mmCIF file of C-alpha atoms in Angstrom:
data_model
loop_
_atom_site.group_PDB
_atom_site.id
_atom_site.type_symbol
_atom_site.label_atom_id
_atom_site.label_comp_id
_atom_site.label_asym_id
_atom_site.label_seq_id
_atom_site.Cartn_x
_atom_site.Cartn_y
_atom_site.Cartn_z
ATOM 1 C CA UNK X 25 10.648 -26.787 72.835
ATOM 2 C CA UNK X 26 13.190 -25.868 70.190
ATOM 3 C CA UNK X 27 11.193 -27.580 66.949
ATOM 4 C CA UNK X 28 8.319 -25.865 67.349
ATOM 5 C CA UNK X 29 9.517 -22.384 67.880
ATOM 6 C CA UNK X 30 12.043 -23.374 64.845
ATOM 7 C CA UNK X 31 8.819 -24.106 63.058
ATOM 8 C CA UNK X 32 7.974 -20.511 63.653
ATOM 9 C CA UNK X 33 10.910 -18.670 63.077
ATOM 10 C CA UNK X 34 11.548 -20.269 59.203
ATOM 11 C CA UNK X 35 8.661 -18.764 57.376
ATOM 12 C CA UNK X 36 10.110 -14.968 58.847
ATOM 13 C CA UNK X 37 13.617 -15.488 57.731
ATOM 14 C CA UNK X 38 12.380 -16.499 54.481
ATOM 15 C CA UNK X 39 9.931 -13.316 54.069
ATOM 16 C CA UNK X 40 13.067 -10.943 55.249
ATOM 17 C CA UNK X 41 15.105 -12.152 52.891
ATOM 18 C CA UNK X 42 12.781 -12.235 50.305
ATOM 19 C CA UNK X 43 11.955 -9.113 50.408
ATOM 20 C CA UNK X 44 15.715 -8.132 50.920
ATOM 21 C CA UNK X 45 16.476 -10.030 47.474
ATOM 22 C CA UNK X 46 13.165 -8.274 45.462
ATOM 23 C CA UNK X 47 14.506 -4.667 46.961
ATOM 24 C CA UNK X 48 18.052 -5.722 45.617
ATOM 25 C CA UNK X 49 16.727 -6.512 42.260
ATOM 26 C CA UNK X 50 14.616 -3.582 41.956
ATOM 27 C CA UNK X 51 17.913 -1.335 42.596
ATOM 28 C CA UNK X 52 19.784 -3.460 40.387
ATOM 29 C CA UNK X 53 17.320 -2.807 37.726
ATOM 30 C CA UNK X 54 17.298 0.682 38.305
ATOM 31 C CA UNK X 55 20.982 1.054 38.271
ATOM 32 C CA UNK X 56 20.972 -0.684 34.742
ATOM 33 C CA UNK X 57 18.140 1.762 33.031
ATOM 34 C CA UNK X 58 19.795 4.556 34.085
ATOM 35 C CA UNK X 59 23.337 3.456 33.382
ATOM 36 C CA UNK X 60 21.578 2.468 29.966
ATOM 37 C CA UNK X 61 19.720 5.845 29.383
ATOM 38 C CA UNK X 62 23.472 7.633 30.410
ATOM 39 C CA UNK X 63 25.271 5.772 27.324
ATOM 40 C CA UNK X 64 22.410 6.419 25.136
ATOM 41 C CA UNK X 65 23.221 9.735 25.502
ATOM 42 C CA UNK X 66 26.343 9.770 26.354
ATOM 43 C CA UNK X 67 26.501 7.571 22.722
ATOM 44 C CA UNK X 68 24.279 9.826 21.169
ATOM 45 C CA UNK X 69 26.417 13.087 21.502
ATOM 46 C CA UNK X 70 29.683 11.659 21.311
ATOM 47 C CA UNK X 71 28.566 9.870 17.505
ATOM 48 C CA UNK X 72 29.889 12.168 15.190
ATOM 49 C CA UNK X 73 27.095 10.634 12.660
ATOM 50 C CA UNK X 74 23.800 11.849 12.996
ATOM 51 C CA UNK X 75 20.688 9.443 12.787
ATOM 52 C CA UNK X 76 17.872 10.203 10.285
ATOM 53 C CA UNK X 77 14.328 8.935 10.017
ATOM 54 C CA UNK X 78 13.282 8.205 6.825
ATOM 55 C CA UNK X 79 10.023 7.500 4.767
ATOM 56 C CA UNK X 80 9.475 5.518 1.543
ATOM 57 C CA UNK X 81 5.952 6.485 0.546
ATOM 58 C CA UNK X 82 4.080 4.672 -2.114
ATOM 59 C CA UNK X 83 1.054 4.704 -3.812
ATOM 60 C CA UNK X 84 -0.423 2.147 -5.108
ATOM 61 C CA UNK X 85 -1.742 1.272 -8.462
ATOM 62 C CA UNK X 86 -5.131 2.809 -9.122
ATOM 63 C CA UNK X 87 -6.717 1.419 -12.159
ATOM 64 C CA UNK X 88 -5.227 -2.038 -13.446
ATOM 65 C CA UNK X 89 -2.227 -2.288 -16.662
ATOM 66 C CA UNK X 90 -3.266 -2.651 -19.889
ATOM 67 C CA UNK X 91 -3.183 -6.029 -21.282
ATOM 68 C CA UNK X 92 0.223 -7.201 -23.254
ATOM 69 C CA UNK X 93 -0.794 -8.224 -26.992
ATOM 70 C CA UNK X 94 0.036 -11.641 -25.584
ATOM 71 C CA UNK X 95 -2.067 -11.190 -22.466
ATOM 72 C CA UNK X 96 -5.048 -10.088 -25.496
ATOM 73 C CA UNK X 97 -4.503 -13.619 -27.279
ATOM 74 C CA UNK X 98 -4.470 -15.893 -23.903
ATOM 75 C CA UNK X 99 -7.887 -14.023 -23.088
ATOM 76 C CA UNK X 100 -9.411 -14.177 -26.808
ATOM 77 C CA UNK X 101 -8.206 -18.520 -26.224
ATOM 78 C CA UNK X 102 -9.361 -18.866 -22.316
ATOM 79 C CA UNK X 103 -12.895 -16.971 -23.530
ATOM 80 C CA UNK X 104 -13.117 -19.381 -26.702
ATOM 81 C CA UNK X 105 -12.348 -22.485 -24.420
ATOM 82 C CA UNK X 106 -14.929 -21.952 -21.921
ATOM 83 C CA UNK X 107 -17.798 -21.283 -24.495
ATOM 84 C CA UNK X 108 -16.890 -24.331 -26.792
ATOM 85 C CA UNK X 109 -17.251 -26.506 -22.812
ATOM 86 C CA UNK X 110 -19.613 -24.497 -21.234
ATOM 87 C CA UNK X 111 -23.552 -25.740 -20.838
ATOM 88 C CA UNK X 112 -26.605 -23.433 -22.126
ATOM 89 C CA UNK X 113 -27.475 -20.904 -19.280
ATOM 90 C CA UNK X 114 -30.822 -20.392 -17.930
ATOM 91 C CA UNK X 115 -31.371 -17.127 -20.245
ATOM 92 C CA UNK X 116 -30.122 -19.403 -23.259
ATOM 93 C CA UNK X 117 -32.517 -21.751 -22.515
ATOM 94 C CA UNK X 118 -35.558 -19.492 -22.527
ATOM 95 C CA UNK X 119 -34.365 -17.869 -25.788
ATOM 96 C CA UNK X 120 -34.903 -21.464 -27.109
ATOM 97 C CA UNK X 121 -38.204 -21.695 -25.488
ATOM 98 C CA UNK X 122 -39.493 -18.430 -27.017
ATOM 99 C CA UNK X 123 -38.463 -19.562 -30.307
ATOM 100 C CA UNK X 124 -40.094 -23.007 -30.084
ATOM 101 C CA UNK X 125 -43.395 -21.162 -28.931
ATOM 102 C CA UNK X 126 -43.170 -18.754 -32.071
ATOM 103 C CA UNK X 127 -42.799 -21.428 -34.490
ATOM 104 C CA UNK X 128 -46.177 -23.233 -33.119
ATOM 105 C CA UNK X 129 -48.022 -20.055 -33.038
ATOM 106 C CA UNK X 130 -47.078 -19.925 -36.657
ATOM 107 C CA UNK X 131 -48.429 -23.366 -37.573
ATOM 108 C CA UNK X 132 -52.105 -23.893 -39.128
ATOM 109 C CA UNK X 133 -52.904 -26.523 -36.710
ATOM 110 C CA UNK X 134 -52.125 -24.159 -33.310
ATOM 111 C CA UNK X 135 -54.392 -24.026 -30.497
ATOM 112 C CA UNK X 136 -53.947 -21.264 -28.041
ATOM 113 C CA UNK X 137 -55.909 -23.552 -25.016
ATOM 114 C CA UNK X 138 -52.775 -25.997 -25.180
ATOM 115 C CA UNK X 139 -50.674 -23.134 -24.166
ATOM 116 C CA UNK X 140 -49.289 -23.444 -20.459
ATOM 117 C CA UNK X 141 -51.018 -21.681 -17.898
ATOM 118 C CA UNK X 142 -48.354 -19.130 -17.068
ATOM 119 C CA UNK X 143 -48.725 -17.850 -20.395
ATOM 120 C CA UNK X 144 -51.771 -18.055 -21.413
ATOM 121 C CA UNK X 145 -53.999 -14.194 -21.457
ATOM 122 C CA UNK X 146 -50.499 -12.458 -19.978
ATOM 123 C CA UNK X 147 -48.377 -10.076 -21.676
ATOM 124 C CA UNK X 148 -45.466 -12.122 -22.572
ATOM 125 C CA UNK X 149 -41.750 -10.480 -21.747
ATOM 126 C CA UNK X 150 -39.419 -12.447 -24.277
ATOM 127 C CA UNK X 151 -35.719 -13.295 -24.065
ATOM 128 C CA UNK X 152 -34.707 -11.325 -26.883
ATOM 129 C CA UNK X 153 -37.110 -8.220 -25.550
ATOM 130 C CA UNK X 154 -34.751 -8.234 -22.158
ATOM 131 C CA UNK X 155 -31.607 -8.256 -24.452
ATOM 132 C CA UNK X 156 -33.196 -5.078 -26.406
ATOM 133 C CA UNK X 157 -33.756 -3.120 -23.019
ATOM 134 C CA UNK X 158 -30.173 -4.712 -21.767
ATOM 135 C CA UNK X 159 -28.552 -3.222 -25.284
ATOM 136 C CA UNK X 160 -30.420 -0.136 -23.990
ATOM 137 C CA UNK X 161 -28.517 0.362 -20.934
ATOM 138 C CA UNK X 162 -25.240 -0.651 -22.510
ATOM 139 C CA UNK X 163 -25.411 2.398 -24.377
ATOM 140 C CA UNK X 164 -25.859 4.826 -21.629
ATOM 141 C CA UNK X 165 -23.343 3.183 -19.863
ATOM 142 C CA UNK X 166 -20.364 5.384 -19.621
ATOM 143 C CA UNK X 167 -17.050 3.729 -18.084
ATOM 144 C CA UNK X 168 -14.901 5.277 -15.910
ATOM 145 C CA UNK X 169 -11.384 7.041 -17.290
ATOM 146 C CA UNK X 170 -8.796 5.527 -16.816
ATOM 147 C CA UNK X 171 -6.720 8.642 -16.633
ATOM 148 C CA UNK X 172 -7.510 12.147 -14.266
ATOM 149 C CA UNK X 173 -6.733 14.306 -17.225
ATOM 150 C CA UNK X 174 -2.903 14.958 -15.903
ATOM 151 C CA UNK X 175 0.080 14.459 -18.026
ATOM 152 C CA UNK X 176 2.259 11.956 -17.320
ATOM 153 C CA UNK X 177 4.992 14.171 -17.738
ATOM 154 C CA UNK X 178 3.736 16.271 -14.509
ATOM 155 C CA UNK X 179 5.976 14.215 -11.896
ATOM 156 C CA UNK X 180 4.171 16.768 -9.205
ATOM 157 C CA UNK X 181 0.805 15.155 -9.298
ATOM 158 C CA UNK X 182 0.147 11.742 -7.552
ATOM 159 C CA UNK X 183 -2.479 11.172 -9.941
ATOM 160 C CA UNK X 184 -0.434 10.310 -13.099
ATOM 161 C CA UNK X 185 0.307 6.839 -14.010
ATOM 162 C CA UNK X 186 -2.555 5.741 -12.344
ATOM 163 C CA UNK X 187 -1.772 1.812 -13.644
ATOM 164 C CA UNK X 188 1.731 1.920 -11.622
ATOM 165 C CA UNK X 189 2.979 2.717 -8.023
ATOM 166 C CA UNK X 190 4.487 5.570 -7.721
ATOM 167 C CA UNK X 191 7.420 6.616 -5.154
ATOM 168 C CA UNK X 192 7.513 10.222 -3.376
ATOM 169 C CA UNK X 193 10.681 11.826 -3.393
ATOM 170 C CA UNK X 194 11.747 15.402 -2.384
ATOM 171 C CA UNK X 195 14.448 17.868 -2.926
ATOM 172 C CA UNK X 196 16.447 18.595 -0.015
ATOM 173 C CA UNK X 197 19.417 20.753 0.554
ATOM 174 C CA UNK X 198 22.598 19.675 1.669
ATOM 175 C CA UNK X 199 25.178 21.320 1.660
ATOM 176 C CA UNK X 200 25.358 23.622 -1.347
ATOM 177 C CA UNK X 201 23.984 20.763 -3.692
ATOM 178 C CA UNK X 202 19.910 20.081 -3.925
ATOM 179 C CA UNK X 203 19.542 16.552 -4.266
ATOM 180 C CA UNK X 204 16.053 14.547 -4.334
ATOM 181 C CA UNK X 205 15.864 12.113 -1.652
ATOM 182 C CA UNK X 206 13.330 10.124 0.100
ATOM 183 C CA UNK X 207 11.462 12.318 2.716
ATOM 184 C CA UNK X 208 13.591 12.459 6.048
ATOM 185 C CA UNK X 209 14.431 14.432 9.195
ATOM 186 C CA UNK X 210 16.662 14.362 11.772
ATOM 187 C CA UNK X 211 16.069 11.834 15.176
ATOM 188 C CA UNK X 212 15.098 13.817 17.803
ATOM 189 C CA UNK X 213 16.095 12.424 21.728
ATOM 190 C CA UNK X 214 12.479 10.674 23.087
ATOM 191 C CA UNK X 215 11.312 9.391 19.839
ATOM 192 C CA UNK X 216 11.476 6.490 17.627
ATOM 193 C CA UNK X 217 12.761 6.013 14.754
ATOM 194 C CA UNK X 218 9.625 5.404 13.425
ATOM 195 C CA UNK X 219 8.108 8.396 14.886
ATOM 196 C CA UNK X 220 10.907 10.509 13.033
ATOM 197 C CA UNK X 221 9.871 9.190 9.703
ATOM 198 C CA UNK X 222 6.268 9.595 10.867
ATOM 199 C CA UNK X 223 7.323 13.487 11.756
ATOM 200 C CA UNK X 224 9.369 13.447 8.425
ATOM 201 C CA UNK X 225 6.263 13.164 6.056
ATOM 202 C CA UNK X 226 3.953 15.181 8.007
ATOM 203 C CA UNK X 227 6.766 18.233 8.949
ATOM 204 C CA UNK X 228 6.652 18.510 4.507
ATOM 205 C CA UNK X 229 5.782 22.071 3.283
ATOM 206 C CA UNK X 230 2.360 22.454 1.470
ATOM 207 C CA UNK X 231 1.505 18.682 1.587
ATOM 208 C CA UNK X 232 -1.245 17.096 3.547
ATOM 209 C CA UNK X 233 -0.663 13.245 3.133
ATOM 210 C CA UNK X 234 -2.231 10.454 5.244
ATOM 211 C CA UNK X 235 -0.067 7.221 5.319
ATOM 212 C CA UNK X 236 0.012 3.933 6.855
ATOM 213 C CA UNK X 237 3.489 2.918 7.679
ATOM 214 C CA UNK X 238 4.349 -0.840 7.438
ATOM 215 C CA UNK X 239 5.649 -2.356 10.763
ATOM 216 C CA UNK X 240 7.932 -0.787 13.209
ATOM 217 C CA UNK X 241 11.717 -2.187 12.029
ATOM 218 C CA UNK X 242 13.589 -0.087 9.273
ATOM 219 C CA UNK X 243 13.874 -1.805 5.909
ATOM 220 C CA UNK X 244 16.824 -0.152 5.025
ATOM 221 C CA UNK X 245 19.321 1.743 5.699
ATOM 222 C CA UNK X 246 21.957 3.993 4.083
ATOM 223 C CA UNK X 247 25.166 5.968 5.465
ATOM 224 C CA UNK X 248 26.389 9.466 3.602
ATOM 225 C CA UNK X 249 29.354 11.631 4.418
ATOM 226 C CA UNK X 250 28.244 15.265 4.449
ATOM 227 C CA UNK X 251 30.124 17.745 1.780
ATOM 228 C CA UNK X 252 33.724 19.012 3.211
ATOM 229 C CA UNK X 253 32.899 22.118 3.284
ATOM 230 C CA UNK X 254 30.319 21.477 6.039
ATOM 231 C CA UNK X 255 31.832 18.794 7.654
ATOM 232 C CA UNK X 256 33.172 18.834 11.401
ATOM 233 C CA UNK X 257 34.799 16.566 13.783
ATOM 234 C CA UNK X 258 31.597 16.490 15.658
ATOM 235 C CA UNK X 259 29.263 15.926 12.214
ATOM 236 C CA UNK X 260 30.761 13.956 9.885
ATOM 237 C CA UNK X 261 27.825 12.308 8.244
ATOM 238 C CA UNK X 262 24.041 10.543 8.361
ATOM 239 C CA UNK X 263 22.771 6.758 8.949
ATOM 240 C CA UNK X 264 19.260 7.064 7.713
ATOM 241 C CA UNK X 265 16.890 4.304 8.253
ATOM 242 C CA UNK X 266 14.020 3.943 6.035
ATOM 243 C CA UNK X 267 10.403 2.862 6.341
ATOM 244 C CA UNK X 268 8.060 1.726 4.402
ATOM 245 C CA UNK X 269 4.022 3.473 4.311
ATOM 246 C CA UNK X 270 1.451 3.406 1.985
ATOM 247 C CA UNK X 271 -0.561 6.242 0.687
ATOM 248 C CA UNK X 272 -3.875 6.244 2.022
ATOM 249 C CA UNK X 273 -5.393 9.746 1.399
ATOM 250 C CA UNK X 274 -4.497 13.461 0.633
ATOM 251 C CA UNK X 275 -5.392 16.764 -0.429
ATOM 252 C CA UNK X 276 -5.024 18.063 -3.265
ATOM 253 C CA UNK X 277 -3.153 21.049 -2.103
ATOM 254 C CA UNK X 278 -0.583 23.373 -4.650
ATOM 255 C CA UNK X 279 2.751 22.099 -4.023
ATOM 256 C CA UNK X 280 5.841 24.074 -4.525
ATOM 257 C CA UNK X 281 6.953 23.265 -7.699
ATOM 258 C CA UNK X 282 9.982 21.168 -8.356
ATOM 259 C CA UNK X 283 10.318 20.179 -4.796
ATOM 260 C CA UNK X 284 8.009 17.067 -5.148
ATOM 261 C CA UNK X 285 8.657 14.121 -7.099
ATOM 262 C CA UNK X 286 6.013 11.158 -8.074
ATOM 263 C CA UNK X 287 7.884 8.738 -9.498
ATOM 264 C CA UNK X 288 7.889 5.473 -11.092
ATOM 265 C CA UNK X 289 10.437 2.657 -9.863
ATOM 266 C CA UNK X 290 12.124 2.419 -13.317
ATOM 267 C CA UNK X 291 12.264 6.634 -13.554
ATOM 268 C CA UNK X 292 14.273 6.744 -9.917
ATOM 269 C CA UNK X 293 17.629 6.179 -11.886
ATOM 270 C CA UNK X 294 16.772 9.910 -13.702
ATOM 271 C CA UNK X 295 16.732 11.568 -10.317
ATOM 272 C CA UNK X 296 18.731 9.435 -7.645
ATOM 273 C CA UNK X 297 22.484 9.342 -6.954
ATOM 274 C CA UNK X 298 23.717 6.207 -7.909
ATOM 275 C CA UNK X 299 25.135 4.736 -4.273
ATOM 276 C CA UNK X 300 21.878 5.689 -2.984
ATOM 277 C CA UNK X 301 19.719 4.720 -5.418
ATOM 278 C CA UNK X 302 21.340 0.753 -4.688
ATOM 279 C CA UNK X 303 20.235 0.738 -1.165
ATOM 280 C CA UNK X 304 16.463 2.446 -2.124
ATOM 281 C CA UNK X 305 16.494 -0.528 -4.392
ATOM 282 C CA UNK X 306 16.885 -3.259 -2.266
ATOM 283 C CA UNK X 307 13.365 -2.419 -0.727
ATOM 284 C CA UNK X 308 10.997 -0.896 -3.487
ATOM 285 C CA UNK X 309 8.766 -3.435 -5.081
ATOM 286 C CA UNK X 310 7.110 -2.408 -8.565
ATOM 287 C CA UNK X 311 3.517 -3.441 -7.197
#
């Protein structure tokens, strides 16, 4: 009688100690998020650095660059080539048509009943009368500018240089020096660092920019000593951490002047500090 009741008695013990083993865990795990969450913070306040969140805002090229005198020639050849190998389209071929029914109209011998039935007692629409009307057309049409009327020299308007991408920068205070910067703000406990760069562009005074921010992970990152005569044990410096977002709308709203910056890559040297301007660099591509 001893098998069967051992038969019994396995499946329990392995249920108790299952669930002993899953309750185990589950303290384990809890142990380790809160020991985790302790040195977060217990990192976080001890760090004499403090973190930054930081946005690299672009926009994009509007209107396409104007061709190199090189780029002119390779056009002027590739258009040449293709016409020299191309075949007679199907409006080519009916200017030839209308031609070769002109001339027979013109000869002594010409009788109108040999005419084709899809021309004959119809008012006739030639080749060269849709080319008039097209000419027509041409001549009303009015391209768009390729400029919004704002001097390029106005490095507060997103709207200049509307061939290149442009980078937003802004001055900030620190210290007693106003430098210009990429937009940034200080990490607040709760957030992500991509949240604070998020906050960083939207917390800017007078501006009402829409962005879409590119991935999650920082593409950079940059570490500055504050001036001495605000330095303390406690706050040395900043680690900022930089994303990248593209401009997708805004409003055209009076900014403070000299506080905003739209700049070109090859202008940043003219308003960037030169250890900085390395690491902002190493993750700006002249689109």
């Amino acid at each position: 009688m001893a098998a069967p009741f051992t038969r019994v008695c396995r499946p329990l013990w392995r249920i108790i100690t299952t669930t002993t083993l899953n309750k185990g865990a589950r303290n384990i795990s809890s142990s380790r998020q809160q020991w985790s969450a302790q040195n977060v913070k217990t990192a976080v306040a001890a760090s004499p650095w403090a973190l930054h969140g930081a946005v690299c805002l672009q926009r994009l090229p509007v209107v396409s660059q104007d061709r190199s005198p090189i780029e002119e020639e390779f056009m002027e050849l590739m258009h040449q080539m293709e016409l020299e190998r191309s075949l007679l389209s199907d409006h080519e071929l009916r200017l030839l048509e209308d031609a070769a029914r002109m001339s027979r109209k013109q000869e002594e011998d010409y009788d109108s009943d040999e005419e084709d039935e899809d021309y004959r007692d119809k008012e006739i629409v030639t080749a060269q009368d849709l080319e008039d009307t097209w000419e027509q057309k041409l001549k009303q049409f009015q391209p768009a500018p390729r400029s919004q009327g704002v001097d390029k020299k106005d490095m507060g308007s997103s709207e200049r240089c509307l061939a290149d991408s442009l980078i937003l920068l802004v001055k900030k205070d620190v210290g007693s020096q106003k430098l210009w910067l990429l937009p940034q703000i200080q990490w607040q406990m709760g957030e992500t660092l991509r949240q604070t760069a998020e906050r960083a562009l939207a917390s800017l005074p007078g501006a009402d920019l829409k962005a879409t921010f590119l991935g999650n992970a920082p593409c950079g990152f940059y570490k500055y000593k504050y001036p001495k005569d605000i330095q303390k044990e406690d706050s040395v410096g900043a680690k900022v951490f930089f994303f990248k977002a593209v401009l997708s709308s805004h409003k055209h709203l009076p900014l403070e002047k000299n506080s905003f910056a739209w700049v070109k890559k090859d202008e940043l040297q003219d308003f960037l500090k030169p250890e900085y301007l390395k690491q902002v660099r190493r993750f700006i591509m002249a689109l």
